[in-house]
XYZ file of C-alpha atoms in Angstrom:
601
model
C 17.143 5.959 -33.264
C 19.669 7.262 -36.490
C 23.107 7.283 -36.055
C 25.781 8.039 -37.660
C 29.631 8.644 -37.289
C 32.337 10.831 -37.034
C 34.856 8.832 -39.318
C 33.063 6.573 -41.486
C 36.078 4.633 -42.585
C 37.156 3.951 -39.417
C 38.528 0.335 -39.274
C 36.994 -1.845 -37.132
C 39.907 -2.786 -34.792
C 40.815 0.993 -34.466
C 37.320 1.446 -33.034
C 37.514 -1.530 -30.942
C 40.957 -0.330 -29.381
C 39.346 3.295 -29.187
C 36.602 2.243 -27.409
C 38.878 -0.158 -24.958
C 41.138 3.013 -24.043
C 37.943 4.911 -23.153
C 36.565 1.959 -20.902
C 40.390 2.403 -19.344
C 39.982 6.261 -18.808
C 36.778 5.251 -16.949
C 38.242 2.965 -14.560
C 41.105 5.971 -13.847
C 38.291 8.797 -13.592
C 36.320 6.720 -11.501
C 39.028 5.836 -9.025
C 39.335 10.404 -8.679
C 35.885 10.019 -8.397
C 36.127 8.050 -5.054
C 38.448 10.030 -3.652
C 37.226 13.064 -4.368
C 33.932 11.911 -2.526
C 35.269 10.240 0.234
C 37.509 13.742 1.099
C 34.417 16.123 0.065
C 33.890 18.399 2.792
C 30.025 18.060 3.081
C 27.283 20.537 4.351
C 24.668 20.741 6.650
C 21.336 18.775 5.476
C 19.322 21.192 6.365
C 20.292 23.239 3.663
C 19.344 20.430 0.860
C 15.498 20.177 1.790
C 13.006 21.157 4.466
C 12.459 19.322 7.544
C 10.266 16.285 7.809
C 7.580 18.852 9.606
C 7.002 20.321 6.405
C 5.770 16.773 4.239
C 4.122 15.444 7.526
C 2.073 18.791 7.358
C 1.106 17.967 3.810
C 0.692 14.510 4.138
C -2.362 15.360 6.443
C -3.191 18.518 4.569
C -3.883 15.503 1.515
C -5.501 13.030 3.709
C -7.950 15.312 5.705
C -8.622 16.494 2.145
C -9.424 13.287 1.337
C -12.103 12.461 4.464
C -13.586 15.740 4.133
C -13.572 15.733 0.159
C -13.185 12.077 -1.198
C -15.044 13.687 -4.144
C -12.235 15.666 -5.311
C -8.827 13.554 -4.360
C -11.005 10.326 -6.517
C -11.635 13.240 -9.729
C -7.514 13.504 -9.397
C -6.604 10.433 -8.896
C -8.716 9.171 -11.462
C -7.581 12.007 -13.625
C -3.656 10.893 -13.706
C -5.058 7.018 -14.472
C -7.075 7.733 -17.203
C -4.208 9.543 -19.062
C -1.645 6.812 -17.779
C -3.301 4.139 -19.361
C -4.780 6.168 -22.347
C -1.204 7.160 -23.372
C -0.479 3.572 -22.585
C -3.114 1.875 -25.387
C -1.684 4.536 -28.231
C 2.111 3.316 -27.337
C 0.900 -0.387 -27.436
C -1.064 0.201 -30.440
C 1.762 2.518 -31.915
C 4.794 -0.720 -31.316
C 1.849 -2.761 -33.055
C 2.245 -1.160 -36.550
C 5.723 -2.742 -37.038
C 6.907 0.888 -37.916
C 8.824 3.871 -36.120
C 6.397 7.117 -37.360
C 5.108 9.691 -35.193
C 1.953 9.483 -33.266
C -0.860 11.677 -33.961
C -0.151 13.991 -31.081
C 3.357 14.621 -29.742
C 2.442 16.124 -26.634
C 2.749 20.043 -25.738
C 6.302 21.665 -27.388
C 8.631 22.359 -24.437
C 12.429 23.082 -24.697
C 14.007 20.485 -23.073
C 12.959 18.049 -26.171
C 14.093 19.676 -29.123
C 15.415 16.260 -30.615
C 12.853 14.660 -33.312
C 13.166 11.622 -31.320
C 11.046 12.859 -28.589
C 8.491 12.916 -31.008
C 8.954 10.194 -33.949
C 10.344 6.991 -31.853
C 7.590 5.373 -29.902
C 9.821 5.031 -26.598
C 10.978 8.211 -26.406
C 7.443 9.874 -26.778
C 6.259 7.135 -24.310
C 8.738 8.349 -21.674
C 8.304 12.328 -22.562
C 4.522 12.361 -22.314
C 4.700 10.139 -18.909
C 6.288 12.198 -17.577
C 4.471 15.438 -18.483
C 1.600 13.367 -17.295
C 3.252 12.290 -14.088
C 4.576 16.461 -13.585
C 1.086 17.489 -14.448
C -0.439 15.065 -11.897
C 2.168 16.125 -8.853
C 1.903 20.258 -9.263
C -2.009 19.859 -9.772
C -2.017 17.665 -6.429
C 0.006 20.061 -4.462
C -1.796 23.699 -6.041
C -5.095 22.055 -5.044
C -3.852 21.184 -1.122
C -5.657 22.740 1.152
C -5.499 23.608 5.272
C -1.795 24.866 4.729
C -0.579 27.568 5.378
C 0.653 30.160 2.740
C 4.322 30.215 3.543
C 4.251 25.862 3.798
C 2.335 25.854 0.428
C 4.910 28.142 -0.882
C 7.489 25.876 -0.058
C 5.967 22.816 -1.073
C 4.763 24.448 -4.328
C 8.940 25.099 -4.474
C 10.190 21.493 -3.890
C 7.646 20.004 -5.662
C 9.064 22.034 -8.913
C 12.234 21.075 -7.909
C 11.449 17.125 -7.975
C 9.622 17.750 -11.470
C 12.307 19.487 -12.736
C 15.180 16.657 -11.495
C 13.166 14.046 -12.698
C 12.870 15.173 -16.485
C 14.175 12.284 -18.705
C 16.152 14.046 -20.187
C 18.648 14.019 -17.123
C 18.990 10.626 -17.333
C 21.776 9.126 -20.092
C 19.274 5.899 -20.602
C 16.347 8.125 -21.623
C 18.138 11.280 -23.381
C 18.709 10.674 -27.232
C 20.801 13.473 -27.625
C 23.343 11.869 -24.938
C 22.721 8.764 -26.912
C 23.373 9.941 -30.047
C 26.515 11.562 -29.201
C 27.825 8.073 -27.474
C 27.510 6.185 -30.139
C 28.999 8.679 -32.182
C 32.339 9.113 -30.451
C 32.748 5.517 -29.484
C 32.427 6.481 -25.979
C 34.533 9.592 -25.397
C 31.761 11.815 -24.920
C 31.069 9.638 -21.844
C 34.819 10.079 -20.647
C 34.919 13.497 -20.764
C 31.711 14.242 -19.408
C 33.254 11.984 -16.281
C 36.262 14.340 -16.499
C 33.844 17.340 -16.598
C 31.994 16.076 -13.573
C 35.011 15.177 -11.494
C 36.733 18.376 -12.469
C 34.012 20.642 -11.026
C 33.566 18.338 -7.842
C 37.166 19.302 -7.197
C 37.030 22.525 -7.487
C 34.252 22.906 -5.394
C 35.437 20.128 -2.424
C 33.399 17.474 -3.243
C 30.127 19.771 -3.501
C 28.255 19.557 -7.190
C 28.283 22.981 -8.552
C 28.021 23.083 -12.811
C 30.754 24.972 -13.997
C 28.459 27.348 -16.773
C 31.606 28.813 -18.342
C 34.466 27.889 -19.726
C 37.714 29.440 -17.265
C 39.821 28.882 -19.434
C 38.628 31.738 -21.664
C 39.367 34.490 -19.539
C 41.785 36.198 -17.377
C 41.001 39.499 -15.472
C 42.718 42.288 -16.579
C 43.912 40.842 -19.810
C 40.008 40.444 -21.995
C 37.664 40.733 -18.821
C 37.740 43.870 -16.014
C 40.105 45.645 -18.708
C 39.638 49.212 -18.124
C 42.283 51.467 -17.442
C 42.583 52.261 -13.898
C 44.852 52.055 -10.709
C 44.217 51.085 -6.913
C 44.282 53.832 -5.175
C 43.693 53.321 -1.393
C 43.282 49.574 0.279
C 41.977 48.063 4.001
C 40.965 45.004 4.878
C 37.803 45.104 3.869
C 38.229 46.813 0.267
C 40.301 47.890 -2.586
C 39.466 51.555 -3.985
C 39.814 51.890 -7.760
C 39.979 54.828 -9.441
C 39.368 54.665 -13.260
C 41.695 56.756 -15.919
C 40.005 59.280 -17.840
C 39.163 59.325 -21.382
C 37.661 62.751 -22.255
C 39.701 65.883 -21.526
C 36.805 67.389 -19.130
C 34.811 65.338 -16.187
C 32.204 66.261 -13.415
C 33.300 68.144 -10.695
C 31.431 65.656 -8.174
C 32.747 62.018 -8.025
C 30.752 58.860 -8.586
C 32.005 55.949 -6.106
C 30.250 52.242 -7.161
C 29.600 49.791 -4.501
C 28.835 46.294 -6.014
C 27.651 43.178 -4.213
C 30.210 41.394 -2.336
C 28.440 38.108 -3.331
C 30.379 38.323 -6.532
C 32.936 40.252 -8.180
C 32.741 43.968 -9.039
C 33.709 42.950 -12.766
C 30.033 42.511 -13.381
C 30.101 46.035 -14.158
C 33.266 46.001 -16.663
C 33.047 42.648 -18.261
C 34.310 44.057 -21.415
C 34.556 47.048 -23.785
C 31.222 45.953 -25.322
C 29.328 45.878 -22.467
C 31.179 47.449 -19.340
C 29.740 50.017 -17.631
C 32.300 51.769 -15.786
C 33.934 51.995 -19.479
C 30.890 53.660 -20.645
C 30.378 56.054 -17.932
C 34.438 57.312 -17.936
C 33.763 57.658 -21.503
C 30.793 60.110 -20.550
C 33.102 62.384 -18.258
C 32.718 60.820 -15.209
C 35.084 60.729 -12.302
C 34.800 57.118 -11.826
C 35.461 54.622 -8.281
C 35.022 51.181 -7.748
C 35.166 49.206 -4.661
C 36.369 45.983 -4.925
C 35.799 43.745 -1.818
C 37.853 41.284 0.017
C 36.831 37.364 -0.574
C 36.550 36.779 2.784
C 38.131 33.943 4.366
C 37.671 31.655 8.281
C 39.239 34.796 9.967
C 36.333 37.007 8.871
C 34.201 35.302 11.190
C 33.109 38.086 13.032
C 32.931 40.983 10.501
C 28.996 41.914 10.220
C 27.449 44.910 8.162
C 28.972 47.544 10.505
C 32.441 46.549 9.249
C 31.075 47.015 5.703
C 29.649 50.289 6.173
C 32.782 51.695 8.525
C 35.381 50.021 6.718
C 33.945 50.011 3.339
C 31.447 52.668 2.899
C 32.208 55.303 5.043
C 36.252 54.805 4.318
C 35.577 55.022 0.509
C 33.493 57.839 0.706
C 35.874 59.576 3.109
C 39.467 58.510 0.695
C 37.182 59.933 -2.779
C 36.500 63.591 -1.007
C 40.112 63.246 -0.204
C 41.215 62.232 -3.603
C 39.003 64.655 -5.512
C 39.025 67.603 -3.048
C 35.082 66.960 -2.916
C 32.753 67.649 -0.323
C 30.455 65.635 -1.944
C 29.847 62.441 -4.128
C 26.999 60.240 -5.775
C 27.433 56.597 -4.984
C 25.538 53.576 -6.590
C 24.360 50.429 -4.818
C 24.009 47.178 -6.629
C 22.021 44.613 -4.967
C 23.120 43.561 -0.841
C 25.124 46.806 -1.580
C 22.347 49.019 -2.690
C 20.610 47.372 0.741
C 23.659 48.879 2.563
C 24.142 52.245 0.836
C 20.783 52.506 2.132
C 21.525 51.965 5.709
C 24.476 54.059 5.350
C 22.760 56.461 3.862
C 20.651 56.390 7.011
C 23.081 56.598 9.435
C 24.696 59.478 7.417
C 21.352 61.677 8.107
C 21.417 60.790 11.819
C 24.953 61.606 11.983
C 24.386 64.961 9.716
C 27.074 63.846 7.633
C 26.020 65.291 4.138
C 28.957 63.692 1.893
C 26.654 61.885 -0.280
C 24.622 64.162 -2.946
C 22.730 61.737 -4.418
C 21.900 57.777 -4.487
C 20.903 55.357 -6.869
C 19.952 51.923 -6.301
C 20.793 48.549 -8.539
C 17.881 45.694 -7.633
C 18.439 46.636 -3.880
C 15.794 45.517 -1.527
C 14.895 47.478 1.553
C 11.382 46.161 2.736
C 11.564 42.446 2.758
C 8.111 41.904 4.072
C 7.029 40.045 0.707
C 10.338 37.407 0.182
C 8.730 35.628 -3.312
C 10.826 33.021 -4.535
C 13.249 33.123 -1.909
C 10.779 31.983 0.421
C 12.168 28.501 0.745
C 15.454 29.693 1.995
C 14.382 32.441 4.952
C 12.724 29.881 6.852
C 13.946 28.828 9.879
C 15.020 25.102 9.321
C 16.936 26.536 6.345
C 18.546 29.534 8.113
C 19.453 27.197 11.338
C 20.734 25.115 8.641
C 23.104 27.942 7.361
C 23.740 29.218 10.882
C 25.169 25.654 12.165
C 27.319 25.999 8.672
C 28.434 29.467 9.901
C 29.519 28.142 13.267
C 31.073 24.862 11.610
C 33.491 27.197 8.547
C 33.503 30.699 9.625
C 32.012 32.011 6.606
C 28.565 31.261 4.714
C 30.878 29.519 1.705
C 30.014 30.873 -1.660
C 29.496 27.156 -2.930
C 26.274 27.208 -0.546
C 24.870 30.293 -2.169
C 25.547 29.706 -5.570
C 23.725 26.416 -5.128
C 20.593 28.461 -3.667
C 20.298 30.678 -6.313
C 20.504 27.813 -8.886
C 17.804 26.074 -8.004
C 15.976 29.134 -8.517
C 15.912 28.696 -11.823
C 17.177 24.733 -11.953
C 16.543 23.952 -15.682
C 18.858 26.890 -17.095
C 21.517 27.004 -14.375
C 21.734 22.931 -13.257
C 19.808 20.323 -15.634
C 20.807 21.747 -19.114
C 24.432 22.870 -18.804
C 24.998 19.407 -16.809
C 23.238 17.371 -19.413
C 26.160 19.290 -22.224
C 29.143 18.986 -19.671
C 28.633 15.344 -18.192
C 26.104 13.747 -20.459
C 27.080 15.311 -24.009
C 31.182 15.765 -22.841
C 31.052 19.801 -23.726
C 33.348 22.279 -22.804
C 31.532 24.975 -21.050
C 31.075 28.048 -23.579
C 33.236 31.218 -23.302
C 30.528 33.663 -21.909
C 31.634 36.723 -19.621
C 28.688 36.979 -17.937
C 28.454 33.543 -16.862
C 31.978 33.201 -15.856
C 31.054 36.047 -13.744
C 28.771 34.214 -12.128
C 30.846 31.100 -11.109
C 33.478 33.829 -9.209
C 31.561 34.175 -6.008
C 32.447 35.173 -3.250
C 32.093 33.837 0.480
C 30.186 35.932 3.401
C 31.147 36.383 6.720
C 29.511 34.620 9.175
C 27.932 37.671 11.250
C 27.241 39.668 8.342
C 25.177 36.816 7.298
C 23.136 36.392 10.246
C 22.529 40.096 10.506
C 21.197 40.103 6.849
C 19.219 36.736 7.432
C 17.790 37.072 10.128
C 17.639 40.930 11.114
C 16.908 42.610 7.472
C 14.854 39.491 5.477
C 13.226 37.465 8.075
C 12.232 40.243 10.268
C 12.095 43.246 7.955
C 13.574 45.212 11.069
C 15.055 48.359 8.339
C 11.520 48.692 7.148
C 9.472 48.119 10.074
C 10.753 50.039 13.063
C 14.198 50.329 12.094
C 17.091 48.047 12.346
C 19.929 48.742 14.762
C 23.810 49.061 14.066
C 26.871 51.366 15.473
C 24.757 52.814 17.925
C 22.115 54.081 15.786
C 18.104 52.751 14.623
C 18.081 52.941 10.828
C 15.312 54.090 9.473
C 13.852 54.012 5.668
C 12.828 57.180 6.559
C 15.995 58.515 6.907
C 16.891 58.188 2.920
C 16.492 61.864 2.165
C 18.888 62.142 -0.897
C 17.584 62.615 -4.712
C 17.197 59.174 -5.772
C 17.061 57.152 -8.395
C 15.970 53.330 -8.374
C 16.661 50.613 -11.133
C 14.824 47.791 -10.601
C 14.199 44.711 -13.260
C 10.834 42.888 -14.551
C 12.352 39.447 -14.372
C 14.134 39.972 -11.652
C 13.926 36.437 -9.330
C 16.672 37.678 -6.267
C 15.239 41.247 -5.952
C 11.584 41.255 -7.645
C 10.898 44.805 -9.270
C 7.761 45.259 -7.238
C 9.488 44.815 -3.637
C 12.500 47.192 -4.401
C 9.418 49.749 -5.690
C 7.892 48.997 -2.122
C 10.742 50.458 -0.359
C 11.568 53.277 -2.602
C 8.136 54.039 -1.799
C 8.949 54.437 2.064
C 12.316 56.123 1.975
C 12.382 60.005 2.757
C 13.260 61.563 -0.594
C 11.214 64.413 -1.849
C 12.965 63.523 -5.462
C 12.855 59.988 -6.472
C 13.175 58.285 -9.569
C 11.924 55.018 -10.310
C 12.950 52.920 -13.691
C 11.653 49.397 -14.093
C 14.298 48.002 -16.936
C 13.398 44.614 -19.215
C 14.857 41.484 -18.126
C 16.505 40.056 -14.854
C 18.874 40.823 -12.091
C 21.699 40.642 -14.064
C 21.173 41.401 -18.054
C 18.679 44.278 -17.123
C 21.773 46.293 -14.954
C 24.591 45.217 -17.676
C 22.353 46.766 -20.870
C 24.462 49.020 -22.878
C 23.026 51.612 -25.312
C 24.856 49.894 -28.160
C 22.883 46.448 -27.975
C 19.455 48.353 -28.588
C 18.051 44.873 -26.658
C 15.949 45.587 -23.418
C 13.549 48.760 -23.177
C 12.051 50.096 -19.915
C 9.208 51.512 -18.170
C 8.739 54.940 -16.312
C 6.263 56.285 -13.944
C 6.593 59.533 -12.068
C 3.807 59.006 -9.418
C 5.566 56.553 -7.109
C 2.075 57.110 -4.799
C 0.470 54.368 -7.065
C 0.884 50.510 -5.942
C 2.936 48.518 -8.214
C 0.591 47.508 -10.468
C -1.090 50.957 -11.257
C 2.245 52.322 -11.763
C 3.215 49.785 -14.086
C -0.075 49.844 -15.993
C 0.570 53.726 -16.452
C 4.086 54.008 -16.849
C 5.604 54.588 -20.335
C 7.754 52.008 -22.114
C 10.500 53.412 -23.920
C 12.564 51.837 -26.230
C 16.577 51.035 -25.802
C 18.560 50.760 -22.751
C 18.218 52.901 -19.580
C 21.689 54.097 -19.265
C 21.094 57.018 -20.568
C 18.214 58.110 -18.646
C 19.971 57.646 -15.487
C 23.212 59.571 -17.032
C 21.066 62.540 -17.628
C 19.547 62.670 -14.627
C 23.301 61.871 -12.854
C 24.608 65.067 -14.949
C 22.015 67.365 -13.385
C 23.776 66.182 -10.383
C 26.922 66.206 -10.926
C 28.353 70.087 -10.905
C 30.059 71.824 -13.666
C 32.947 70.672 -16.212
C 36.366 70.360 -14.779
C 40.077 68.882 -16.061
C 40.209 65.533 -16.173
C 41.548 64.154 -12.717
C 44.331 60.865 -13.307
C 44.152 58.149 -10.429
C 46.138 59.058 -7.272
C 47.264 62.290 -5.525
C 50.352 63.143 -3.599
C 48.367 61.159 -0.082
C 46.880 58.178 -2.213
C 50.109 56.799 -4.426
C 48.894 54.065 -6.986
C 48.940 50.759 -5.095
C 48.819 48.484 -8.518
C 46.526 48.662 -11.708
C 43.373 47.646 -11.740
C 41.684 45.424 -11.829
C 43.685 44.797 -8.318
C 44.156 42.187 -6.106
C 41.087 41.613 -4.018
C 39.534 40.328 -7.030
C 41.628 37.715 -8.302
C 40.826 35.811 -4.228
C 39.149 32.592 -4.770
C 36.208 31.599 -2.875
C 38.245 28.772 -0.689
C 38.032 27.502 2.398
């Protein structure tokens, strides 16, 4: 392995006495380190890892395959051995040469081992390509398990990536050459402040692990992040109501109210001028509201989706018509709030309340009966798990969730950015959208249940209807012009199952877009970056993959396709309106107050 260092003429004693006051910092960080683990709150097991059922299901699954089919379990086993000790021979006869060079073939490219070393130095090729072997040897054995059935193989399929993925030499500071490198280089203090790093994000999260991804100190709401001009204009317990200054002379004559997830913060949608949203659509002569919800805290207990809708929906909808002098509005739904905008939107028809003109849906599911990659979590070990955690806090903390959907995609959002911050001693880098994403949010503990239990594990909304304030809400029910934006690489709210339940709902004019990209860069995709294209189909009678195999691809983002079709429904040119009316003084500016509450417990 090549070294080299930072200050070449470094005297010797100065390094010695630099290296002794790092070995001193350890001793201090580790003694935080204690305490912060002997204090840390904790959290139900069941929420870490299935239940024992689960590998004593698959442990006989394996064996009965091997009574039944000794044949095929010897072909693997003997499989893994061969390459074991084949890869073995060429390390021993590599070491033999006397000389550090590359061996014929350094194994298939992956990202994770970018550094030369991987390749050129005999151990740390030995160690990369046993343990492709070894990850090669485990999925195979667990794809080819038979007499399970398709949820548990789901599952298993899901932890057994998981154990792959956390077992990667590279997570490991004796077998990562970058970490190494970057020791040696700073006589230790890349160690230290990785420690610091580590500790530092245990505390903040009460002794649960949770990688920081972005650096906090970088931003600060209202002064480079959630910056655009606008003013609180109405606030209950459940929400603040935003109302966003104009920028063009003329705007809409029909409102359009925003209702983002309460998982996270409604910034998503103005991160900054670049690449916000709501700036973008004020700039397009809009009449422009955002609800920001409350971070809800112990005594939130027993709020469920019927406070959302009364308190948040409904009230919103009712304080805009006020504001504006509106009969009418459009209202988005992003996500768990696009879910609800549908229910309310439901309720709304039953009620023959006809405030809302039109909808349009953010990566909202509605028919859960296919739950992909969240399979793992809406079983019923898990969701006991989170229920006993409910009963135990209050709230679903948002520590627990933002765990969940980590793992989803554990190399990117857990292995890499905690190899930088505790192995490599990295400050976090200033990204918006990432700092976004470490400002969650708790959830109530009924609300969670209902949505658990009544809307994902038992699909009630699209499968006979699911029942709240007095009323059965039906998919049906969504009658509305409607337009749906759902994303290809979406892993929360897959494309295809948010096209499912467009499919059901009621409206004679729908609109479906597929955008490039996930959950998150496929919504926040302004014009300007000319990055992520997307697809358009108008026969929504086609399955999912017919209507993506004839839909058109069209270049550039899809804001403006949805703006132009929001125009058409959005009434003639008026004056500008300014936040506020003689009934609905200006509370504070935005971004507001709501926002800035931390997810504590």
């Amino acid at each position: 392995m090549t070294t080299k260092t930072e200050d070449p003429a470094l005297p010797a004693g100065e390094t010695l006495e630099r290296m002794t006051m790092n070995l001193k910092k350890v001793e201090e960080l580790s003694e935080r380190l204690h305490r912060v683990m002997t204090s840390r709150q904790g959290h139900n097991p069941a929420l870490d890892a299935p239940g024992h059922d689960l590998f004593g299901r698959a442990a006989q699954s394996w064996w009965s395959e091997a009574v039944h089919n000794p044949a095929k379990v010897l072909e693997h086993q003997m499989s893994y051995w061969s390459d074991t000790m084949k890869h073995f021979v060429q390390a021993q006869q590599t070491l033999a040469k006397g000389k550090l060079s590359a061996p014929e073939d350094p194994g298939p490219s992956d990202r994770r081992f970018t550094n030369p070393l991987w390749d050129t130095h005999p151990y740390f090729n030995f160690v990369k390509q046993q343990y492709l072997i070894n990850a090669e040897a485990l999925t195979r054995a667990v794809d080819e398990m038979g007499d399970l059935e398709p949820l548990e193989k789901n599952r298993l399929t899901y932890f057994a990536r998981q154990i792959v993925d956390m077992m990667s030499p590279t997570n490991f500071l004796a077998t990562n050459p970058d970490a190494l490198e970057r020791a040696i280089e700073t006589e230790g203090q890349s160690l230290v402040q990785g420690l610091e790093n580590l500790i530092h994000d245990l505390e903040a999260n009460n002794g649960e692990l949770v990688v920081k991804l972005a650096d906090e100190d970088a931003f600060e709401l209202g002064r480079n992040i959630a910056t655009t001009p606008g003013s609180v204009v109405y606030r209950n317990r459940m929400m603040e109501l935003i109302q966003y200054a104009p920028t063009t002379d003329e705007v809409c004559k029909t409102p359009l109210v925003i209702f983002p997830p309460w998982i996270n913060k409604y910034y998503i949608l103005d991160l900054k001028a670049q690449n916000s949203m709501v700036k973008w659509l004020t700039d397009q002569g809009y009449s422009v509201f955002m609800v920001s919800w409350i971070n809800p805290d112990p005594t939130y207990a027993d709020i469920g989706l019927e406070d959302y809708i009364e308190d948040g929906y409904l009230a919103a909808i009712r304080e805009v018509r006020e504001i504006t002098g509106e009969k009418q509005v459009n209202a988005v739904g992003y996500c768990i709030a696009g879910t609800t905008l549908s229910l309310t939107l439901s309720l709304l028809k039953q009620r023959g309340d006809k405030s809302v003109k039109s909808a349009t849906l953010f990566t909202a599911l509605t028919d859960f009966s296919d739950q992909g990659e969240f399979t793992p979590f809406l079983t019923d070990d898990f969701i006991d798990g989170i229920e006993e955690e409910i009963a135990d806090k209050g709230v679903l903390p948002s520590v627990i969730m933002a765990r969940t959907f980590s793992f989803l995609r554990s190399n990117d959002l857990i292995y890499t950015p905690a190899i930088k911050s505790y192995m490599m001693g990295e400050t976090p880098p200033a990204f918006d959208l990432l700092y976004w994403n470490g400002d969650g949010a708790n959830l109530p503990g009924k609300m969670a249940r209902q949505y658990l239990r009544g809307l994902c594990q038992r699909n009630e909304l699209a499968e006979g209807g699911f029942e709240l304030l007095g009323h059965r809400l039906k998919l049906s029910d969504v009658t509305v012009p409607l337009c749906a934006i759902a994303c290809e690489t979406d892993h929360i709210a897959a494309w295809k199952d948010s096209y499912r339940g467009v499919q059901q709902m009621g409206s004679k004019d729908k609109t479906f877009i597929v955008t490039q990209s996930g959950h998150i860069a496929g919504i926040v995709n302004p014009p300007s970056r000319k990055k992520y294209g997307h697809y358009t189909n108008p026969d929504l009678s086609l399955d999912h993959t017919d209507w993506l195999e004839d839909a058109d691809f069209n270049e550039g983002s899809w804001w403006p396709r949805w703006e132009a079709w929001l125009k058409k429904r959005s009434g003639k040119q008026i004056p500008a309106r300014i936040p506020g009316d003689s009934s609905h003084p200006v509370l504070c500016e935005a971004p507001g107050t709501y926002v800035a509450g931390k997810a504590t417990l």
